[in-house]
mmCIF file of C-alpha atoms and ligand atoms in Angstrom:
data_model
loop_
_atom_site.group_PDB
_atom_site.id
_atom_site.type_symbol
_atom_site.label_atom_id
_atom_site.label_comp_id
_atom_site.label_asym_id
_atom_site.label_seq_id
_atom_site.Cartn_x
_atom_site.Cartn_y
_atom_site.Cartn_z
ATOM 1 C CA MET A 279 -23.517 -125.231 -80.687
ATOM 2 C CA ASP A 280 -21.789 -121.976 -82.088
ATOM 3 C CA THR A 281 -24.225 -119.612 -83.537
ATOM 4 C CA MET A 282 -22.910 -117.944 -87.212
ATOM 5 C CA ILE A 283 -25.844 -115.241 -87.483
ATOM 6 C CA GLU A 284 -27.666 -113.575 -84.436
ATOM 7 C CA ILE A 285 -30.235 -111.270 -85.423
ATOM 8 C CA ASP A 286 -31.800 -109.437 -82.388
ATOM 9 C CA ARG A 287 -34.905 -106.887 -82.578
ATOM 10 C CA LEU A 288 -34.300 -106.048 -85.893
ATOM 11 C CA SER A 289 -36.399 -103.869 -87.732
ATOM 12 C CA LYS A 290 -36.579 -101.696 -91.007
ATOM 13 C CA ALA A 291 -38.765 -99.117 -92.203
ATOM 14 C CA TYR A 292 -39.011 -97.083 -95.571
ATOM 15 C CA LYS A 293 -40.706 -93.629 -95.580
ATOM 16 C CA GLY A 294 -42.183 -94.664 -92.099
ATOM 17 C CA GLU A 295 -43.547 -97.813 -92.891
ATOM 18 C CA GLU A 296 -42.192 -100.995 -91.489
ATOM 19 C CA ILE A 297 -41.491 -103.778 -93.508
ATOM 20 C CA VAL A 298 -39.457 -105.801 -91.117
ATOM 21 C CA SER A 299 -40.694 -105.599 -87.171
ATOM 22 C CA ASP A 300 -38.654 -106.481 -84.519
ATOM 23 C CA VAL A 301 -37.069 -109.929 -85.787
ATOM 24 C CA THR A 302 -35.014 -112.073 -83.784
ATOM 25 C CA MET A 303 -33.352 -115.001 -85.608
ATOM 26 C CA HIS A 304 -30.705 -117.499 -84.565
ATOM 27 C CA ILE A 305 -28.619 -119.699 -87.353
ATOM 28 C CA GLU A 306 -26.580 -122.152 -85.744
ATOM 29 C CA LYS A 307 -23.251 -123.628 -87.474
ATOM 30 C CA GLY A 308 -23.379 -126.273 -89.798
ATOM 31 C CA GLU A 309 -27.238 -126.039 -90.231
ATOM 32 C CA ILE A 310 -29.521 -125.455 -92.984
ATOM 33 C CA TYR A 311 -32.081 -122.747 -92.354
ATOM 34 C CA GLY A 312 -35.219 -122.387 -94.210
ATOM 35 C CA PHE A 313 -36.678 -118.897 -94.275
ATOM 36 C CA LEU A 314 -40.259 -119.460 -95.352
ATOM 37 C CA GLY A 315 -42.665 -116.839 -96.007
ATOM 38 C CA PRO A 316 -44.862 -115.474 -98.591
ATOM 39 C CA ASN A 317 -44.057 -112.780 -101.482
ATOM 40 C CA GLY A 318 -43.301 -109.623 -99.882
ATOM 41 C CA ALA A 319 -43.117 -111.024 -96.246
ATOM 42 C CA GLY A 320 -39.299 -109.349 -95.608
ATOM 43 C CA LYS A 321 -37.159 -112.217 -96.468
ATOM 44 C CA THR A 322 -34.890 -110.368 -98.937
ATOM 45 C CA THR A 323 -34.756 -107.325 -96.996
ATOM 46 C CA ILE A 324 -33.341 -109.210 -93.744
ATOM 47 C CA MET A 325 -30.670 -111.072 -96.003
ATOM 48 C CA LYS A 326 -29.762 -107.873 -97.712
ATOM 49 C CA MET A 327 -29.183 -106.398 -93.935
ATOM 50 C CA ILE A 328 -27.217 -109.460 -93.225
ATOM 51 C CA LEU A 329 -24.970 -108.515 -96.074
ATOM 52 C CA ASN A 330 -24.809 -104.705 -95.132
ATOM 53 C CA LEU A 331 -26.722 -103.777 -98.627
ATOM 54 C CA VAL A 332 -29.657 -102.300 -96.315
ATOM 55 C CA LYS A 333 -29.049 -100.337 -93.449
ATOM 56 C CA PRO A 334 -31.243 -101.334 -90.463
ATOM 57 C CA THR A 335 -33.658 -98.846 -88.790
ATOM 58 C CA SER A 336 -33.221 -100.834 -85.202
ATOM 59 C CA GLY A 337 -31.718 -103.715 -83.791
ATOM 60 C CA GLU A 338 -28.482 -105.616 -83.814
ATOM 61 C CA ILE A 339 -26.780 -108.049 -86.250
ATOM 62 C CA ARG A 340 -23.795 -110.391 -85.198
ATOM 63 C CA ILE A 341 -22.145 -112.637 -87.661
ATOM 64 C CA LEU A 342 -19.636 -115.212 -86.004
ATOM 65 C CA GLY A 343 -20.309 -113.285 -82.580
ATOM 66 C CA GLN A 344 -19.292 -109.953 -84.032
ATOM 67 C CA PRO A 345 -21.725 -107.125 -84.329
ATOM 68 C CA ILE A 346 -21.735 -105.504 -87.568
ATOM 69 C CA SER A 347 -22.290 -101.967 -88.353
ATOM 70 C CA HIS A 348 -22.868 -99.655 -91.617
ATOM 71 C CA SER A 349 -18.949 -99.412 -91.923
ATOM 72 C CA SER A 350 -17.785 -103.242 -91.407
ATOM 73 C CA TYR A 351 -17.033 -105.277 -94.322
ATOM 74 C CA GLN A 352 -14.449 -107.681 -93.444
ATOM 75 C CA TYR A 353 -16.798 -110.185 -92.273
ATOM 76 C CA LEU A 354 -18.387 -110.451 -95.535
ATOM 77 C CA GLU A 355 -15.396 -112.877 -96.696
ATOM 78 C CA HIS A 356 -17.005 -115.336 -94.434
ATOM 79 C CA ILE A 357 -20.290 -115.231 -96.502
ATOM 80 C CA GLY A 358 -21.368 -116.148 -100.134
ATOM 81 C CA SER A 359 -24.407 -115.063 -101.232
ATOM 82 C CA ILE A 360 -26.997 -114.924 -104.098
ATOM 83 C CA ILE A 361 -29.690 -112.350 -103.637
ATOM 84 C CA GLU A 362 -32.568 -112.193 -106.202
ATOM 85 C CA TYR A 363 -31.192 -113.523 -109.585
ATOM 86 C CA PRO A 364 -27.354 -114.199 -110.215
ATOM 87 C CA VAL A 365 -26.195 -111.864 -112.733
ATOM 88 C CA PHE A 366 -23.516 -112.653 -115.374
ATOM 89 C CA TYR A 367 -21.686 -111.610 -118.761
ATOM 90 C CA GLU A 368 -24.116 -113.645 -120.636
ATOM 91 C CA ARG A 369 -21.658 -113.557 -123.936
ATOM 92 C CA LEU A 370 -18.665 -114.751 -121.808
ATOM 93 C CA THR A 371 -17.964 -118.474 -120.935
ATOM 94 C CA ALA A 372 -18.550 -119.814 -117.057
ATOM 95 C CA ILE A 373 -15.072 -120.030 -116.583
ATOM 96 C CA ASP A 374 -14.079 -116.582 -117.868
ATOM 97 C CA ASN A 375 -16.942 -115.323 -115.524
ATOM 98 C CA LEU A 376 -15.666 -116.656 -112.173
ATOM 99 C CA LYS A 377 -12.340 -115.434 -113.399
ATOM 100 C CA LEU A 378 -13.724 -111.840 -113.899
ATOM 101 C CA HIS A 379 -15.337 -111.924 -110.508
ATOM 102 C CA CYS A 380 -12.244 -113.252 -108.907
ATOM 103 C CA LYS A 381 -10.192 -110.356 -110.566
ATOM 104 C CA TYR A 382 -12.297 -107.720 -109.449
ATOM 105 C CA MET A 383 -13.293 -108.888 -105.939
ATOM 106 C CA GLY A 384 -9.499 -109.202 -105.669
ATOM 107 C CA CYS A 385 -9.869 -112.740 -104.261
ATOM 108 C CA SER A 386 -6.698 -114.750 -104.059
ATOM 109 C CA ASN A 387 -8.612 -118.395 -104.874
ATOM 110 C CA GLU A 388 -8.538 -118.176 -108.601
ATOM 111 C CA GLU A 389 -7.170 -121.649 -108.131
ATOM 112 C CA ARG A 390 -10.438 -122.976 -106.431
ATOM 113 C CA ILE A 391 -12.408 -121.977 -109.468
ATOM 114 C CA PRO A 392 -12.200 -125.672 -111.029
ATOM 115 C CA GLU A 393 -12.993 -127.006 -107.662
ATOM 116 C CA ALA A 394 -16.275 -124.653 -107.118
ATOM 117 C CA LEU A 395 -17.400 -125.815 -110.783
ATOM 118 C CA ARG A 396 -17.142 -129.407 -109.750
ATOM 119 C CA ILE A 397 -18.869 -129.232 -106.546
ATOM 120 C CA VAL A 398 -21.960 -127.738 -108.513
ATOM 121 C CA GLY A 399 -21.724 -130.112 -111.197
ATOM 122 C CA LEU A 400 -20.686 -127.690 -113.846
ATOM 123 C CA ASN A 401 -17.368 -129.160 -114.850
ATOM 124 C CA GLY A 402 -17.626 -130.134 -118.551
ATOM 125 C CA VAL A 403 -19.382 -127.126 -119.353
ATOM 126 C CA GLU A 404 -17.198 -124.438 -117.948
ATOM 127 C CA HIS A 405 -16.059 -123.220 -121.802
ATOM 128 C CA LYS A 406 -19.806 -122.989 -122.628
ATOM 129 C CA LYS A 407 -21.048 -119.196 -122.911
ATOM 130 C CA VAL A 408 -23.538 -118.485 -120.269
ATOM 131 C CA HIS A 409 -26.084 -117.709 -122.444
ATOM 132 C CA GLU A 410 -26.490 -121.224 -123.446
ATOM 133 C CA PHE A 411 -27.083 -122.221 -119.852
ATOM 134 C CA SER A 412 -30.769 -123.227 -118.405
ATOM 135 C CA LEU A 413 -32.041 -121.164 -115.597
ATOM 136 C CA GLY A 414 -30.890 -123.986 -113.252
ATOM 137 C CA MET A 415 -27.311 -124.089 -114.437
ATOM 138 C CA LYS A 416 -27.238 -120.090 -113.961
ATOM 139 C CA GLN A 417 -28.313 -120.801 -110.351
ATOM 140 C CA ARG A 418 -25.407 -123.615 -109.924
ATOM 141 C CA LEU A 419 -23.249 -121.066 -111.574
ATOM 142 C CA GLY A 420 -24.232 -118.453 -109.306
ATOM 143 C CA ILE A 421 -23.503 -120.997 -106.161
ATOM 144 C CA ALA A 422 -20.314 -121.845 -107.401
ATOM 145 C CA ARG A 423 -19.255 -118.101 -107.607
ATOM 146 C CA ALA A 424 -20.757 -117.844 -104.035
ATOM 147 C CA ILE A 425 -18.231 -120.488 -102.829
ATOM 148 C CA ILE A 426 -15.062 -119.705 -104.443
ATOM 149 C CA THR A 427 -13.496 -118.409 -101.337
ATOM 150 C CA ASN A 428 -15.058 -121.269 -99.505
ATOM 151 C CA PRO A 429 -17.323 -119.133 -97.038
ATOM 152 C CA ALA A 430 -18.360 -120.528 -93.725
ATOM 153 C CA ILE A 431 -21.865 -119.115 -94.633
ATOM 154 C CA LEU A 432 -24.076 -119.344 -97.734
ATOM 155 C CA ILE A 433 -27.103 -117.132 -97.940
ATOM 156 C CA LEU A 434 -29.288 -117.843 -100.983
ATOM 157 C CA ASP A 435 -32.423 -115.921 -101.726
ATOM 158 C CA GLU A 436 -35.264 -117.975 -103.560
ATOM 159 C CA PRO A 437 -32.464 -120.063 -105.392
ATOM 160 C CA ILE A 438 -35.266 -122.631 -106.646
ATOM 161 C CA ASN A 439 -37.614 -119.768 -108.086
ATOM 162 C CA GLY A 440 -38.356 -120.647 -111.836
ATOM 163 C CA LEU A 441 -36.574 -123.559 -111.914
ATOM 164 C CA ASP A 442 -37.962 -126.904 -113.521
ATOM 165 C CA PRO A 443 -38.464 -130.172 -111.303
ATOM 166 C CA VAL A 444 -34.544 -131.464 -112.579
ATOM 167 C CA GLY A 445 -33.407 -127.995 -111.615
ATOM 168 C CA ILE A 446 -35.233 -128.251 -108.085
ATOM 169 C CA ILE A 447 -33.736 -131.544 -107.360
ATOM 170 C CA ASP A 448 -30.098 -130.285 -108.344
ATOM 171 C CA ILE A 449 -30.201 -127.254 -105.916
ATOM 172 C CA ARG A 450 -31.621 -129.433 -103.212
ATOM 173 C CA VAL A 451 -29.055 -132.208 -103.530
ATOM 174 C CA LEU A 452 -26.292 -129.269 -103.658
ATOM 175 C CA LEU A 453 -27.354 -127.662 -100.705
ATOM 176 C CA LEU A 454 -27.139 -131.039 -98.772
ATOM 177 C CA LYS A 455 -23.940 -131.470 -100.065
ATOM 178 C CA LEU A 456 -22.409 -128.344 -99.120
ATOM 179 C CA LYS A 457 -23.980 -128.825 -95.847
ATOM 180 C CA ASN A 458 -23.027 -132.459 -95.346
ATOM 181 C CA GLU A 459 -19.569 -132.389 -97.062
ATOM 182 C CA TYR A 460 -18.184 -128.794 -96.644
ATOM 183 C CA GLY A 461 -19.777 -127.996 -93.209
ATOM 184 C CA MET A 462 -21.508 -124.699 -94.715
ATOM 185 C CA THR A 463 -23.993 -123.032 -92.641
ATOM 186 C CA ILE A 464 -26.824 -121.960 -94.999
ATOM 187 C CA LEU A 465 -29.711 -119.606 -94.804
ATOM 188 C CA VAL A 466 -32.070 -120.252 -97.674
ATOM 189 C CA SER A 467 -35.348 -118.407 -98.249
ATOM 190 C CA SER A 468 -38.407 -119.969 -100.323
ATOM 191 C CA HIS A 469 -42.303 -119.727 -100.280
ATOM 192 C CA ILE A 470 -42.097 -123.139 -101.425
ATOM 193 C CA VAL A 471 -43.066 -125.260 -98.213
ATOM 194 C CA SER A 472 -42.035 -128.800 -99.506
ATOM 195 C CA GLU A 473 -38.768 -127.775 -100.679
ATOM 196 C CA ILE A 474 -37.866 -126.156 -97.358
ATOM 197 C CA GLU A 475 -39.047 -129.062 -95.478
ATOM 198 C CA SER A 476 -36.811 -131.331 -97.899
ATOM 199 C CA VAL A 477 -33.639 -129.696 -96.466
ATOM 200 C CA ALA A 478 -33.872 -127.229 -93.616
ATOM 201 C CA ASP A 479 -32.833 -128.282 -90.057
ATOM 202 C CA THR A 480 -34.491 -125.083 -88.852
ATOM 203 C CA ILE A 481 -37.438 -122.993 -90.030
ATOM 204 C CA GLY A 482 -37.896 -119.504 -89.482
ATOM 205 C CA ILE A 483 -41.436 -118.524 -90.749
ATOM 206 C CA ILE A 484 -42.017 -115.040 -91.735
ATOM 207 C CA ASN A 485 -45.255 -113.031 -92.419
ATOM 208 C CA GLN A 486 -45.621 -109.191 -92.867
ATOM 209 C CA GLY A 487 -42.427 -108.670 -91.665
ATOM 210 C CA LYS A 488 -42.691 -110.376 -88.250
ATOM 211 C CA LEU A 489 -40.921 -113.728 -87.529
ATOM 212 C CA LEU A 490 -43.854 -115.942 -86.557
ATOM 213 C CA LYS A 491 -41.973 -118.878 -85.153
ATOM 214 C CA GLU A 492 -38.231 -120.198 -85.276
ATOM 215 C CA VAL A 493 -38.557 -124.020 -84.798
ATOM 216 C CA LYS A 494 -36.481 -127.135 -85.490
ATOM 217 C CA MET A 495 -37.791 -129.232 -88.357
ATOM 218 C CA SER A 496 -37.709 -132.252 -86.108
ATOM 219 C CA GLU A 497 -40.111 -130.560 -83.731
ATOM 220 C CA ILE A 498 -42.433 -130.041 -86.745
ATOM 221 C CA ARG A 499 -42.109 -133.621 -87.705
ATOM 222 C CA GLU A 500 -43.246 -134.760 -84.224
ATOM 223 C CA GLU A 501 -46.817 -133.302 -84.559
ATOM 224 C CA SER A 502 -47.467 -133.050 -88.064
ATOM 225 C CA ASN A 503 -45.940 -131.779 -91.313
ATOM 226 C CA LEU A 504 -44.412 -128.103 -92.335
ATOM 227 C CA GLU A 505 -47.444 -127.452 -94.705
ATOM 228 C CA GLU A 506 -49.986 -128.042 -91.913
ATOM 229 C CA TYR A 507 -47.398 -126.087 -89.384
ATOM 230 C CA PHE A 508 -47.395 -123.322 -91.737
ATOM 231 C CA LEU A 509 -50.817 -122.929 -92.597
ATOM 232 C CA LYS A 510 -51.915 -122.836 -89.154
ATOM 233 C CA LEU A 511 -49.521 -119.918 -88.064
ATOM 234 C CA ILE A 512 -50.068 -118.190 -91.236
ATOM 235 C CA HIS A 513 -54.291 -118.910 -91.616
ATOM 236 C CA GLY A 514 -55.065 -120.182 -88.275
ATOM 237 C CA GLY A 515 -55.481 -123.500 -89.958
ATOM 238 C CA SER A 516 -57.387 -122.792 -93.010
ATOM 239 C CA ARG A 517 -55.913 -124.337 -96.208
ATOM 240 C CA HIS A 518 -57.617 -121.513 -98.176
ATOM 241 C CA VAL A 519 -56.449 -117.804 -98.190
ATOM 242 C CA LYS A 520 -59.201 -115.680 -97.024
ATOM 243 C CA THR A 521 -61.093 -113.782 -99.727
ATOM 244 C CA ASP A 522 -63.880 -111.282 -99.847
ATOM 245 C CA GLN A 523 -66.455 -114.510 -100.912
ATOM 246 C CA ASN A 524 -65.367 -116.324 -97.813
HETATM 247 N N1 LIG B 683 -36.436 -100.070 -101.081
HETATM 248 C C1 LIG B 683 -37.678 -100.487 -100.700
HETATM 249 N N2 LIG B 683 -38.490 -99.333 -100.632
HETATM 250 C C2 LIG B 683 -39.683 -99.351 -100.096
HETATM 251 N N3 LIG B 683 -40.391 -100.591 -100.057
HETATM 252 C C3 LIG B 683 -39.559 -101.593 -100.219
HETATM 253 C C4 LIG B 683 -38.302 -101.994 -100.845
HETATM 254 N N4 LIG B 683 -37.700 -102.943 -100.447
HETATM 255 C C5 LIG B 683 -38.738 -103.659 -100.198
HETATM 256 N N5 LIG B 683 -39.780 -103.023 -100.102
HETATM 257 C C6 LIG B 683 -41.003 -103.665 -99.509
HETATM 258 O O1 LIG B 683 -40.817 -104.535 -98.514
HETATM 259 C C7 LIG B 683 -41.468 -105.463 -98.611
HETATM 260 C C8 LIG B 683 -40.882 -106.613 -98.374
HETATM 261 O O2 LIG B 683 -39.984 -107.084 -99.352
HETATM 262 P P1 LIG B 683 -39.091 -108.248 -99.654
HETATM 263 O O3 LIG B 683 -38.536 -108.450 -100.870
HETATM 264 O O4 LIG B 683 -37.978 -108.076 -98.279
HETATM 265 O O5 LIG B 683 -39.855 -109.261 -99.222
HETATM 266 P P2 LIG B 683 -39.561 -110.811 -99.527
HETATM 267 O O6 LIG B 683 -40.262 -111.941 -98.463
HETATM 268 O O7 LIG B 683 -38.027 -111.033 -100.427
HETATM 269 O O8 LIG B 683 -40.470 -111.270 -100.891
HETATM 270 P P3 LIG B 683 -40.035 -111.784 -102.487
HETATM 271 O O9 LIG B 683 -40.421 -113.419 -102.263
HETATM 272 O O10 LIG B 683 -41.399 -111.551 -103.046
HETATM 273 O O11 LIG B 683 -38.811 -111.156 -102.841
HETATM 274 C C9 LIG B 683 -42.347 -105.528 -99.878
HETATM 275 O O12 LIG B 683 -43.537 -104.934 -99.872
HETATM 276 C C10 LIG B 683 -41.769 -104.528 -100.995
HETATM 277 O O13 LIG B 683 -42.514 -103.997 -101.738
#
């Protein structure tokens, strides 16, 4: 199996404080890799390092087999991403936002805009202004923008944060469609265990900057479920976070 993203002993420190420590990860072609961890665990920082938005303190990242350096940007043509929240010109229509993106990114795929909107289920509302969109529609528009160039890899940072149940289901269905029908490799972070469990093939569990485990979902299913597995790793089996009282 081809490894699309290889992360080898990656660390990041700010002012001497290490927030990502010696992380090694492998994301295989065509899989959904669920990056699971509590708030502040270091998920966004690792994603930013993959996208060359943050410089590692040490370690190596290889994308499609090629090591990336501070000055490498060519590889980014293979990656679509949303880090934190997708930002749009709210007074412009969905389609005009995507056209503008193509213009300033210099991409030659403007003809793929209708297709990208269709894939995410926003055909029919493309001439609506973005401020009329729900949060879930904005997330899907963000994904449409990320896939205009038909990237091999999609990186999504907490795409279901703040969404209502319908919005969450829409994103779940979309991720599975992008994997199954379009062969995309997807790295998706979340702190919502059930959602990661329902889409991911491989799970990377991170806490306090350290990758505690990288494991196939099929292996977890053999012995328990992701919630039990996660709690065991994070709190030594207890369902409750320890407080001063207990
Ligand atoms: N530029 C920075 N300078 C100093 N500390 C930072 C910086 N960026 C992130 N951190 C700290 O690094 C830690 C990890 O943050 P990060 O955003 O990567 O976590 P996360 O797992 O994505 O969490 P969340 O789900 O809350 O976004 C946090 O304690 C955060 O405050």
